[in-house]
CSV table of C-alpha atoms in Angstrom, one decimal:
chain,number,residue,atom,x,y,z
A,1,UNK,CA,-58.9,116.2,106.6
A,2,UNK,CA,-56.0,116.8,104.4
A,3,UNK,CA,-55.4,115.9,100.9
A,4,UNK,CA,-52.4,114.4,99.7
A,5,UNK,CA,-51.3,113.3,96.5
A,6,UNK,CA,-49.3,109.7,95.6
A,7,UNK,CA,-47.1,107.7,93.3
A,8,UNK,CA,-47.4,104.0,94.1
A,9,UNK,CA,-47.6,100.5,92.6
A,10,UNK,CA,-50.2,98.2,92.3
A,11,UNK,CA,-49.6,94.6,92.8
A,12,UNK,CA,-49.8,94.2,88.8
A,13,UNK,CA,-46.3,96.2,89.0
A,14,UNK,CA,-48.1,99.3,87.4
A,15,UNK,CA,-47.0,102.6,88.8
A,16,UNK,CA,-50.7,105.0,89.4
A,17,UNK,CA,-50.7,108.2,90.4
A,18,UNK,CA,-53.6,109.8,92.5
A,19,UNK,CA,-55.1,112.1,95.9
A,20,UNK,CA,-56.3,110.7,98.7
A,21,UNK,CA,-58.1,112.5,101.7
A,22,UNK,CA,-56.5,111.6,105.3
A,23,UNK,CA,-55.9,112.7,109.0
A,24,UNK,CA,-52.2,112.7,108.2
A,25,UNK,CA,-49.3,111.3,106.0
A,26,UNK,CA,-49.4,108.2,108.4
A,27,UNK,CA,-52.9,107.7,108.2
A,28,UNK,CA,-52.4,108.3,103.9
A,29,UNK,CA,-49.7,105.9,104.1
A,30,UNK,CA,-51.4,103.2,105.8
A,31,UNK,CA,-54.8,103.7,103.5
A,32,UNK,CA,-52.9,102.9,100.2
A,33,UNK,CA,-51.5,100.3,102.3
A,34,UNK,CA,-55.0,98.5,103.2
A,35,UNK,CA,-55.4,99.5,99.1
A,36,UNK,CA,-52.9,97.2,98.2
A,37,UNK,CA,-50.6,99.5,96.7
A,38,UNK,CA,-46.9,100.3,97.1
A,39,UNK,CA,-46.5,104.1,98.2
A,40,UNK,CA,-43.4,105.5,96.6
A,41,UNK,CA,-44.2,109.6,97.0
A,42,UNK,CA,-46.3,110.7,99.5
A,43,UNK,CA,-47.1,114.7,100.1
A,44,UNK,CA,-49.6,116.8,101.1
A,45,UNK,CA,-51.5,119.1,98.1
A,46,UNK,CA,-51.2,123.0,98.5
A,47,UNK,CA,-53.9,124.8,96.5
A,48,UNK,CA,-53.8,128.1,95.0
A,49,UNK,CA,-52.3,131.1,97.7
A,50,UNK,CA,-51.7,128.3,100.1
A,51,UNK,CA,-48.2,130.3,101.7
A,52,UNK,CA,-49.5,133.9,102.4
A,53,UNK,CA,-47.0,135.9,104.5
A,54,UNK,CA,-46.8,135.8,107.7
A,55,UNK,CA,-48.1,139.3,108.4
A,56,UNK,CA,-50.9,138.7,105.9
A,57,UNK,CA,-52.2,135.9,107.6
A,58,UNK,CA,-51.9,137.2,111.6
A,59,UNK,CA,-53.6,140.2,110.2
A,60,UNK,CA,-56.5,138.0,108.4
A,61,UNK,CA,-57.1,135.7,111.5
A,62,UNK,CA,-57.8,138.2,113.8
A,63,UNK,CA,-60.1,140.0,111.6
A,64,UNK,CA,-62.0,137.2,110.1
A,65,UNK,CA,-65.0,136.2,112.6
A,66,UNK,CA,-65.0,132.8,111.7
A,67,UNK,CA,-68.5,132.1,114.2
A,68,UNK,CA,-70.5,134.4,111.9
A,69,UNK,CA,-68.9,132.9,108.8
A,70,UNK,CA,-70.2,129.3,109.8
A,71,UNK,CA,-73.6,130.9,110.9
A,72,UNK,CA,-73.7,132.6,107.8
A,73,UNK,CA,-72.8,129.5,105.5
A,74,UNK,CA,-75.1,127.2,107.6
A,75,UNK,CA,-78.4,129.4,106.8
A,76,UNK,CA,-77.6,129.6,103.0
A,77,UNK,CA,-76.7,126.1,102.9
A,78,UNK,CA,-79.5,124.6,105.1
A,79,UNK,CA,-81.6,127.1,102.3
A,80,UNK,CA,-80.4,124.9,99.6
A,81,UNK,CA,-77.7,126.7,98.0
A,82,UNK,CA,-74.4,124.7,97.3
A,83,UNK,CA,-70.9,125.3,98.8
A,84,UNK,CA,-69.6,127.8,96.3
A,85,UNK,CA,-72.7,129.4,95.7
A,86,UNK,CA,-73.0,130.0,99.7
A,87,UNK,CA,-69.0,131.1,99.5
A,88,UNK,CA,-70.2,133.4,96.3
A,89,UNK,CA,-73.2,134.8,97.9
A,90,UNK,CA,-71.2,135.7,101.1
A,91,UNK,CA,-68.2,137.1,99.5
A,92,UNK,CA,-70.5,139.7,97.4
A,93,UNK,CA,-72.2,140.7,100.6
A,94,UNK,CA,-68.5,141.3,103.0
A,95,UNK,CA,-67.7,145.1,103.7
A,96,UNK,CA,-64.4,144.6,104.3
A,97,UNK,CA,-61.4,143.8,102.0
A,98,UNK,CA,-60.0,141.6,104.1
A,99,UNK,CA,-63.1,139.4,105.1
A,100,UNK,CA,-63.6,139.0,100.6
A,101,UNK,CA,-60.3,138.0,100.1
A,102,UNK,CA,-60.1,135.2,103.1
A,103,UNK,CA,-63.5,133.9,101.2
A,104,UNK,CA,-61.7,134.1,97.8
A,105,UNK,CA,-59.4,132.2,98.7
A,106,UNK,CA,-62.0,129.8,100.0
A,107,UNK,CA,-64.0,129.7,96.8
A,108,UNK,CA,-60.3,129.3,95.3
A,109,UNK,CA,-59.0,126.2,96.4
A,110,UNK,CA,-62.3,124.4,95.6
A,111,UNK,CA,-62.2,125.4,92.3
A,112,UNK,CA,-58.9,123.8,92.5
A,113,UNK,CA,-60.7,121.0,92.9
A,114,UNK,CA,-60.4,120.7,96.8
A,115,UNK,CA,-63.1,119.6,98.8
A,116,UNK,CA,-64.6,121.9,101.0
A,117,UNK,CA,-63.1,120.5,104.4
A,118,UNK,CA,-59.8,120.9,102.8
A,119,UNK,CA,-60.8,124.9,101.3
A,120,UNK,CA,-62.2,125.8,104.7
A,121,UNK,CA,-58.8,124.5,106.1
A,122,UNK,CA,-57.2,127.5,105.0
A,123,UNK,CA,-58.8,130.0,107.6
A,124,UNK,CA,-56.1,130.6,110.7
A,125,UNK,CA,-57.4,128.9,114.0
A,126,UNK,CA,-60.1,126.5,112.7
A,127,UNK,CA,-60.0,123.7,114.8
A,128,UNK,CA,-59.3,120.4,113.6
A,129,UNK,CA,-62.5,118.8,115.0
A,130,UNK,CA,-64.7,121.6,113.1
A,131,UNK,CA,-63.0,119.9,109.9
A,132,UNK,CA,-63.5,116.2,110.6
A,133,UNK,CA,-67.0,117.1,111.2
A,134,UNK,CA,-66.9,118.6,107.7
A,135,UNK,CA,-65.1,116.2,106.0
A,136,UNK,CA,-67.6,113.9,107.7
A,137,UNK,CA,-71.0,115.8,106.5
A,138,UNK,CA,-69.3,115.5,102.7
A,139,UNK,CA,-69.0,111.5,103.1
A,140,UNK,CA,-72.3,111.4,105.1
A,141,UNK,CA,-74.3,113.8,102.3
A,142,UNK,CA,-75.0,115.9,105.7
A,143,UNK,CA,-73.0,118.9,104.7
A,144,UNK,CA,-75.9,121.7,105.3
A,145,UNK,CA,-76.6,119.8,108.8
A,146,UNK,CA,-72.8,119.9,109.9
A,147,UNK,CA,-72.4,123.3,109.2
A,148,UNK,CA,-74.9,124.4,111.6
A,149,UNK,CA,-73.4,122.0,114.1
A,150,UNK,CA,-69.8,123.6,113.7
A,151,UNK,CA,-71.6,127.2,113.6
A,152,UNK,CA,-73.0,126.2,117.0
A,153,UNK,CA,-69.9,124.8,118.5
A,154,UNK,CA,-67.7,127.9,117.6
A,155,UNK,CA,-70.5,129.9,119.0
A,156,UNK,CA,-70.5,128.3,122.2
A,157,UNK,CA,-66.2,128.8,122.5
A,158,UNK,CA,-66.7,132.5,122.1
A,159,UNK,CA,-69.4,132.4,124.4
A,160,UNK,CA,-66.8,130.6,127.4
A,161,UNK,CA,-64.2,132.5,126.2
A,162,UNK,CA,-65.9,135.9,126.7
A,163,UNK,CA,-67.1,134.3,130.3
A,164,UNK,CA,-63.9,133.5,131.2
A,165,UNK,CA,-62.5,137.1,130.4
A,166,UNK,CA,-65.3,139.3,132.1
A,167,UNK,CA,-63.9,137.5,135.0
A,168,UNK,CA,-60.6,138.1,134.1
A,169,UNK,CA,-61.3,142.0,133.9
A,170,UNK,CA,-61.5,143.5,137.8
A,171,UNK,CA,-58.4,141.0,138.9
A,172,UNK,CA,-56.0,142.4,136.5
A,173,UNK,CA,-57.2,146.2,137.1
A,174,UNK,CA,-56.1,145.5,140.5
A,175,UNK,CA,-52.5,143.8,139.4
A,176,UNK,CA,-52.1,147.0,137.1
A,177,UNK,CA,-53.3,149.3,139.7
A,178,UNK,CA,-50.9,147.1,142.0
A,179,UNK,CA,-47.9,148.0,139.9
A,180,UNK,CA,-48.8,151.4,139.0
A,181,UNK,CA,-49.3,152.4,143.2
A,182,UNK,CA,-46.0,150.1,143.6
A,183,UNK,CA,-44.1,153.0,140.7
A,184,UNK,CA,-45.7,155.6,142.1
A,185,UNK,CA,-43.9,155.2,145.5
A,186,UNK,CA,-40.5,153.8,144.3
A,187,UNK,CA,-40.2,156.8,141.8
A,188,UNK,CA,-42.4,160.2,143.5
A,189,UNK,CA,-42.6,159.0,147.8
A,190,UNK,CA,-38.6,157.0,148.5
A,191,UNK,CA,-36.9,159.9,146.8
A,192,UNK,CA,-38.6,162.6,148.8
A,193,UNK,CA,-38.0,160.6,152.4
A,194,UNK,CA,-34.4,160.1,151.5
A,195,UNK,CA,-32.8,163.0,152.3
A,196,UNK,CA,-34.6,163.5,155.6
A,197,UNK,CA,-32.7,159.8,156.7
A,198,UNK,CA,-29.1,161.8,155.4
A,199,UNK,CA,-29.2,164.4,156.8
A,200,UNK,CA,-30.1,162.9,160.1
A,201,UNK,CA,-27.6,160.0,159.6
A,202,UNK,CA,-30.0,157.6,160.4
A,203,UNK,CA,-30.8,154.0,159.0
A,204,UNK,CA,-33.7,154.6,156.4
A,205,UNK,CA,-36.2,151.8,157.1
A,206,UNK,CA,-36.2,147.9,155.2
A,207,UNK,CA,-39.0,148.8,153.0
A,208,UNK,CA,-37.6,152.4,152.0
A,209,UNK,CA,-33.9,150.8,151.5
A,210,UNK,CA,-35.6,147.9,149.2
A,211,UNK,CA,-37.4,150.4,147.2
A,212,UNK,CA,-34.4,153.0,147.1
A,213,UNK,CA,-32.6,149.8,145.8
A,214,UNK,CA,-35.5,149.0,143.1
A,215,UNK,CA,-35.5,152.5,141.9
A,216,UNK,CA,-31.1,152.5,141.9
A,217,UNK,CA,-31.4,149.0,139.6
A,218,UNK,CA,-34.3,150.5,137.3
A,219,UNK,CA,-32.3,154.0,136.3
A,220,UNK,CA,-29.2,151.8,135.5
A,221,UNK,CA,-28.8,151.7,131.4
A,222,UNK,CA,-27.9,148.1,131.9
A,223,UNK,CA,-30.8,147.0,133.8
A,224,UNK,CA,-33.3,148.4,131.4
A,225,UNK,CA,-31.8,146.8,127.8
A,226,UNK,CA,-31.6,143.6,130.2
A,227,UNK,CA,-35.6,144.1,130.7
A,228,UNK,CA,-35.9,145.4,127.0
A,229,UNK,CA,-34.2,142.4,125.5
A,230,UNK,CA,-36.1,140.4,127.9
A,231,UNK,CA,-39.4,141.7,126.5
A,232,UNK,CA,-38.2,140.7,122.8
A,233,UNK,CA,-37.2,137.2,123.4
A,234,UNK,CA,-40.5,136.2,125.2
A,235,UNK,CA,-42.4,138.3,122.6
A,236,UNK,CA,-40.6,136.4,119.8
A,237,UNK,CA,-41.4,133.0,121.7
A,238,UNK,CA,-45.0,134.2,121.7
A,239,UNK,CA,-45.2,134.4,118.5
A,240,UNK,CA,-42.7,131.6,117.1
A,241,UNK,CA,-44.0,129.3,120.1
A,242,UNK,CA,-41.2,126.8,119.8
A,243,UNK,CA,-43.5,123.2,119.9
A,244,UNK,CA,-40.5,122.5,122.5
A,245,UNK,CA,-41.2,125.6,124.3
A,246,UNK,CA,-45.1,125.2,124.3
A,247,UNK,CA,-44.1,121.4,126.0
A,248,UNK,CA,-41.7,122.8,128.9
A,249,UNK,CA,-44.3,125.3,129.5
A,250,UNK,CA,-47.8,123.5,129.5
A,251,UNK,CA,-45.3,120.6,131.5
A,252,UNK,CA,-45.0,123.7,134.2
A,253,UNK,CA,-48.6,124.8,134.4
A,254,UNK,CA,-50.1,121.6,135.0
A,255,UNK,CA,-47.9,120.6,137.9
A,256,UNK,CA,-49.3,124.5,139.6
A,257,UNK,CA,-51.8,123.8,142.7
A,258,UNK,CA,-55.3,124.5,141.7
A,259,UNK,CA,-54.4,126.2,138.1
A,260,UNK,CA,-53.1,123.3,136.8
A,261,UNK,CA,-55.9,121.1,138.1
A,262,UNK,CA,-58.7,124.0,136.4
A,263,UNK,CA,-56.0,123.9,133.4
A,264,UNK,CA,-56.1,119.7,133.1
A,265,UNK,CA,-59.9,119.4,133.2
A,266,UNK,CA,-60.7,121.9,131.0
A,267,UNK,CA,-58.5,120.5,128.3
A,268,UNK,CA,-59.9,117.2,128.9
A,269,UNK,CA,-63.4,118.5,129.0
A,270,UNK,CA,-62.2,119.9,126.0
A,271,UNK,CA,-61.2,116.5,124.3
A,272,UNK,CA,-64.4,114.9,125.3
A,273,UNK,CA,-66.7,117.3,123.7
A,274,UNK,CA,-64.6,117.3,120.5
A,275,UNK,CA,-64.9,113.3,120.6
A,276,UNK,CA,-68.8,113.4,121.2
A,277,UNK,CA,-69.7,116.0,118.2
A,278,UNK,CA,-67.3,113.9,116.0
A,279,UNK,CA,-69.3,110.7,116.9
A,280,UNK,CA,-72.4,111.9,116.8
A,281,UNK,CA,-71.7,112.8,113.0
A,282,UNK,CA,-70.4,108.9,111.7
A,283,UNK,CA,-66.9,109.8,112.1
A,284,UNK,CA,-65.4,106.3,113.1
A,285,UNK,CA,-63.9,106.0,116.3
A,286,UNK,CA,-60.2,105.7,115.2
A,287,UNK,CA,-60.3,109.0,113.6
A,288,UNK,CA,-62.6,110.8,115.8
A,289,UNK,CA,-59.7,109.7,118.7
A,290,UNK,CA,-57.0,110.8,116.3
A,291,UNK,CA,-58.5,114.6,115.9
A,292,UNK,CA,-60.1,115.1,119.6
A,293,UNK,CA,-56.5,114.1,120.7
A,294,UNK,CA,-55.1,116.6,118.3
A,295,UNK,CA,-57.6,119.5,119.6
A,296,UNK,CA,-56.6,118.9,123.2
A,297,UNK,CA,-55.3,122.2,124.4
A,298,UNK,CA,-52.8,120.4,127.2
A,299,UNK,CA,-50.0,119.8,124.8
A,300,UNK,CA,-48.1,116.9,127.2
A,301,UNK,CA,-52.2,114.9,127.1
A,302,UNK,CA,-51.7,114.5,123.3
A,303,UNK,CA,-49.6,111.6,123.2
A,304,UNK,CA,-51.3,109.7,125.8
A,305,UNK,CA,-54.6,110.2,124.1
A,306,UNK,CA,-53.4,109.5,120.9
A,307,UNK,CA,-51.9,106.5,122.3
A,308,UNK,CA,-55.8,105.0,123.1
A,309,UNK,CA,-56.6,105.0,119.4
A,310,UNK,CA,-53.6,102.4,119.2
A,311,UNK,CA,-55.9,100.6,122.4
A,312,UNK,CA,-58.8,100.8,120.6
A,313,UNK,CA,-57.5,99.1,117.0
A,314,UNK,CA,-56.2,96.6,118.6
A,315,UNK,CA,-59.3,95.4,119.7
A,316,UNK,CA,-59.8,96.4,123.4
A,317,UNK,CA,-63.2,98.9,124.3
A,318,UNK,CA,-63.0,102.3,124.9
A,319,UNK,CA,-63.6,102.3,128.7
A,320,UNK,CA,-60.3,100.5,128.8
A,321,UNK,CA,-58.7,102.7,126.4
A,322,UNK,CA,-59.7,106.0,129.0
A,323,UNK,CA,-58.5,103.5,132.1
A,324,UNK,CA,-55.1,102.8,130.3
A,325,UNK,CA,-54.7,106.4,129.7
A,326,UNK,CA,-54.5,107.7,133.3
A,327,UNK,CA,-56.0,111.2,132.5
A,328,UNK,CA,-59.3,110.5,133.5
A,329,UNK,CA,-61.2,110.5,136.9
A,330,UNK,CA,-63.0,107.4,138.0
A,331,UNK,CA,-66.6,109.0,137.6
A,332,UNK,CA,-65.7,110.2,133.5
A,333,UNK,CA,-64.8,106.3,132.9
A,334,UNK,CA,-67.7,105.0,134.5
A,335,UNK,CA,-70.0,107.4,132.5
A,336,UNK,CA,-67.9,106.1,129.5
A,337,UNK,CA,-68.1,102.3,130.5
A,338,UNK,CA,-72.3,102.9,130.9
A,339,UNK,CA,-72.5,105.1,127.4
A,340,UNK,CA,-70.3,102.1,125.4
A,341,UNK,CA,-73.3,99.9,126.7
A,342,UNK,CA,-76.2,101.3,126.2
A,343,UNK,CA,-74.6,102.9,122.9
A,344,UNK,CA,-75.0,106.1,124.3
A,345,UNK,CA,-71.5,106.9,123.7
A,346,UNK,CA,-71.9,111.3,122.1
A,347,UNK,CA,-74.3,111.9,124.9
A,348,UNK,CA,-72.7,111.0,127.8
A,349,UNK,CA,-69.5,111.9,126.6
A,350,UNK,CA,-71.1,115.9,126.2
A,351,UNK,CA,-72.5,114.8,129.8
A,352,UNK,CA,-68.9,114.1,131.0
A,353,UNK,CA,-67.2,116.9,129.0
A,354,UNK,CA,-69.6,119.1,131.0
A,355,UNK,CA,-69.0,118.2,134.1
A,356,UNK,CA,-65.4,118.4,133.3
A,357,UNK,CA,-66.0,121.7,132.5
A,358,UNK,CA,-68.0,123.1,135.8
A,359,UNK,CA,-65.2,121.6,137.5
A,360,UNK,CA,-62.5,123.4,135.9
A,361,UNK,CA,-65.2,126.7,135.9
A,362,UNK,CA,-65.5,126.3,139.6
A,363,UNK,CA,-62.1,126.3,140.3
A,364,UNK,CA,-60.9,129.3,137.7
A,365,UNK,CA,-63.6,130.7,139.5
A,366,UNK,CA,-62.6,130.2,143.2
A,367,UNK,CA,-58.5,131.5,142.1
A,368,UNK,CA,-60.5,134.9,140.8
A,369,UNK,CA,-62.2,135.3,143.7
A,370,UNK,CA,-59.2,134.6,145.9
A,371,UNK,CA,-56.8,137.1,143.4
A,372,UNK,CA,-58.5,140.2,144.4
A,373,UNK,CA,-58.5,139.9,148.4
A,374,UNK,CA,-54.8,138.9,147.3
A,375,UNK,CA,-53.5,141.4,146.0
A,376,UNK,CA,-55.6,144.0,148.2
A,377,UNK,CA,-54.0,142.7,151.1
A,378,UNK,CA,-50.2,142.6,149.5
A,379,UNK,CA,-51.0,145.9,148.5
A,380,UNK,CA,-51.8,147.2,152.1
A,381,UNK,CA,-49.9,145.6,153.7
A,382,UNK,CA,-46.8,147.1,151.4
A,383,UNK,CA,-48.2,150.7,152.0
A,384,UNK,CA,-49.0,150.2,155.0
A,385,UNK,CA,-45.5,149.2,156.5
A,386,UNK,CA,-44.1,151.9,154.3
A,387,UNK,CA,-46.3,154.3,156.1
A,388,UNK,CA,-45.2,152.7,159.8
A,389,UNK,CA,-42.2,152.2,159.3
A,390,UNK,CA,-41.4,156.1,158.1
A,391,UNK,CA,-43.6,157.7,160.4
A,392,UNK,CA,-41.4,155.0,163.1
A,393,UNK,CA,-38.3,156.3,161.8
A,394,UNK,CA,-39.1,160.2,161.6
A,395,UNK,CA,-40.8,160.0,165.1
A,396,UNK,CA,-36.9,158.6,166.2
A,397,UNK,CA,-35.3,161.4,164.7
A,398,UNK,CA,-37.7,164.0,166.5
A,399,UNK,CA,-37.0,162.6,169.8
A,400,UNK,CA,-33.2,162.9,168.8
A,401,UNK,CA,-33.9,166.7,167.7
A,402,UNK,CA,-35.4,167.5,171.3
A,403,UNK,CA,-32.8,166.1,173.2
């Protein structure tokens, strides 16, 4: 949740001023709306350090462990101390500089008079979900209860995202080793075979000629600030990441065979175990739709899935809100049709978002297996016919040496 602060008029013709916590400016808007009031300035509150550079705060994300901060502030909480004293408690006990002053400036905005879903929305990469849970414990009086919850969640991300990079480790050992064998003969071997092909006037063979070639473009001045300045822009697009940019390119990996299968599910397995963890903490449905679709990693699902809130307001169930969509697989909209039921609806949709996940599991895991006999095989196969093809061509020039 997000505060934002508002000029309006009520239907007496008297201007009031006021905050108001809401997903968005829209969502603000249409609240003061259903208020009866007349919005005339509408912008979100910024509280305390709110614009830290942008050093200071890539530095502070990656530092900050934000699973042990939840785990930490669920334990005092769930031991009965408040918020702030939790915040206060934790901020005396940090060893490092950085870690204290990311809390401080916790501890600062709800001073400020912030709530704490809105202070806590000043740590770098929190998801959006973990803050409507929040913002939902502080309107349920379940704040101590939440906290664990979000701990928990966080803690099982790290948990895939570790999984999924010990998996990543021996493929891309071999791609570097790859490149690193591929340098090794462009740069020390082709040089050394040269000469014997000159002085014998003989063709060198394909492979020698296309590394020869390789090695020519790589020593050119040109060829290396084109590389260099290559390096910059996609580093810069890295870090700017364009929301254009991020479109084109999520458009791209979804429409890859396999990958952007894995890729697809995973987001949506991500979406649905956002939207059960919201649900099964009295978030309403409109909103807990609103921030899943927000939290969905695919980029071009977002407006789609924020398009079945609309479904859902107007008055139509869920089951046909996932149907209208299109992004969903017969077997997740059954589960959903059976859970909307029974009223079953944040069980089976941790029960869909997990077979959702296998899925995409499965399949990342099947393109791992498949990248190391991959690039083993390119790898032979380009030393090998190196090795052929020389030992062809210098057998050649001995027989033309005898005769």
């Amino acid at each position: 949740m997000l505060r934002f602060s508002y000029t309006a008029f009520n239907p007496a013709g008297r201007q009031q001023k006021g905050q108001i916590d809401a997903l968005d400016i829209a969502d603000a808007r249409r609240r003061l709306r259903a208020d009866g009031l007349s919005v005339s300035e509408l912008k979100a509150v910024r509280f305390g350090s709110e614009k830290p550079d942008a050093a200071s705060a890539i530095r502070f994300g990656r530092a900050f462990n934000k699973t042990r901060f939840f785990a930490d502030l669920s334990v005092l909480m769930n031991a009965g101390l408040g918020v702030d004293q939790a915040l206060r408690a934790m901020q005396g006990a940090a060893s490092r500089a950085g870690d204290r002053q990311t809390i401080g400036t916790i501890i600062e905005r709800l001073s400020s008079g912030a709530t704490p879903s809105v202070a806590l929305s000043s740590l770098n990469g929190l998801p959006e979900d973990a803050l409507a849970l929040i913002s939902s414990g502080e309107h349920s009086a379940r704040l101590p209860h939440v906290m664990k919850i979000v701990a928990a969640d966080l803690e099982k991300r790290d948990a895939q995202r570790k999984q999924l990079i010990d998996a990543s480790v021996y493929p891309l050992f071999l791609l570097v080793m790859m490149f690193f064998a591929i340098g090794v003969v462009t740069f020390v071997l082709v040089p050394t075979l040269e000469p014997i092909f000159e002085s014998s006037g003989r063709t060198p063979p394909f492979i020698v000629a296309l590394l020869s070639s390789l090695r020519g473009a790589l020593a050119d001045p040109a060829t290396l600030f084109a590389i260099f300045a290559s390096i910059i822009f996609v580093a810069t697009f890295a870090i700017l990441r364009p929301s254009s940019v991020q479109a084109a390119f999520a458009v791209v990996l979804l429409k890859l065979p396999f990958l952007g299968r894995a890729i697809s599910q995973s987001a949506l397995a991500r979406y649905l175990q956002s939207l059960s963890l919201l649900l099964d903490n009295a978030v309403p449905l409109p909103d807990a739709l609103a921030l899943s679709a927000r939290c969905c990693p695919a980029i071009s699902f977002r407006e789609k899935l924020l398009s079945m809130r609309d479904v859902v307001i107007s008055g139509k169930r869920l089951p046909e809100a996932f149907t209208a969509s299109g992004l969903f697989p017969r077997g997740v909209v059954s589960l959903v049709a059976i859970g909307d039921e029974v009223n079953k609806l944040p069980t089976v949709l941790d029960n869909a978002a997990g077979v959702l996940r296998s899925d995409a599991q499965r399949l990342t895991d099947l393109l791992l297996a498949l990248m190391t006999p991959a690039i083993t095989i390119f790898l032979g196969i380009l030393i090998g016919g190196l090795v052929v093809s020389v030992m062809t061509a210098l057998l050649g020039i001995n027989e033309l040496s005898i005769q």
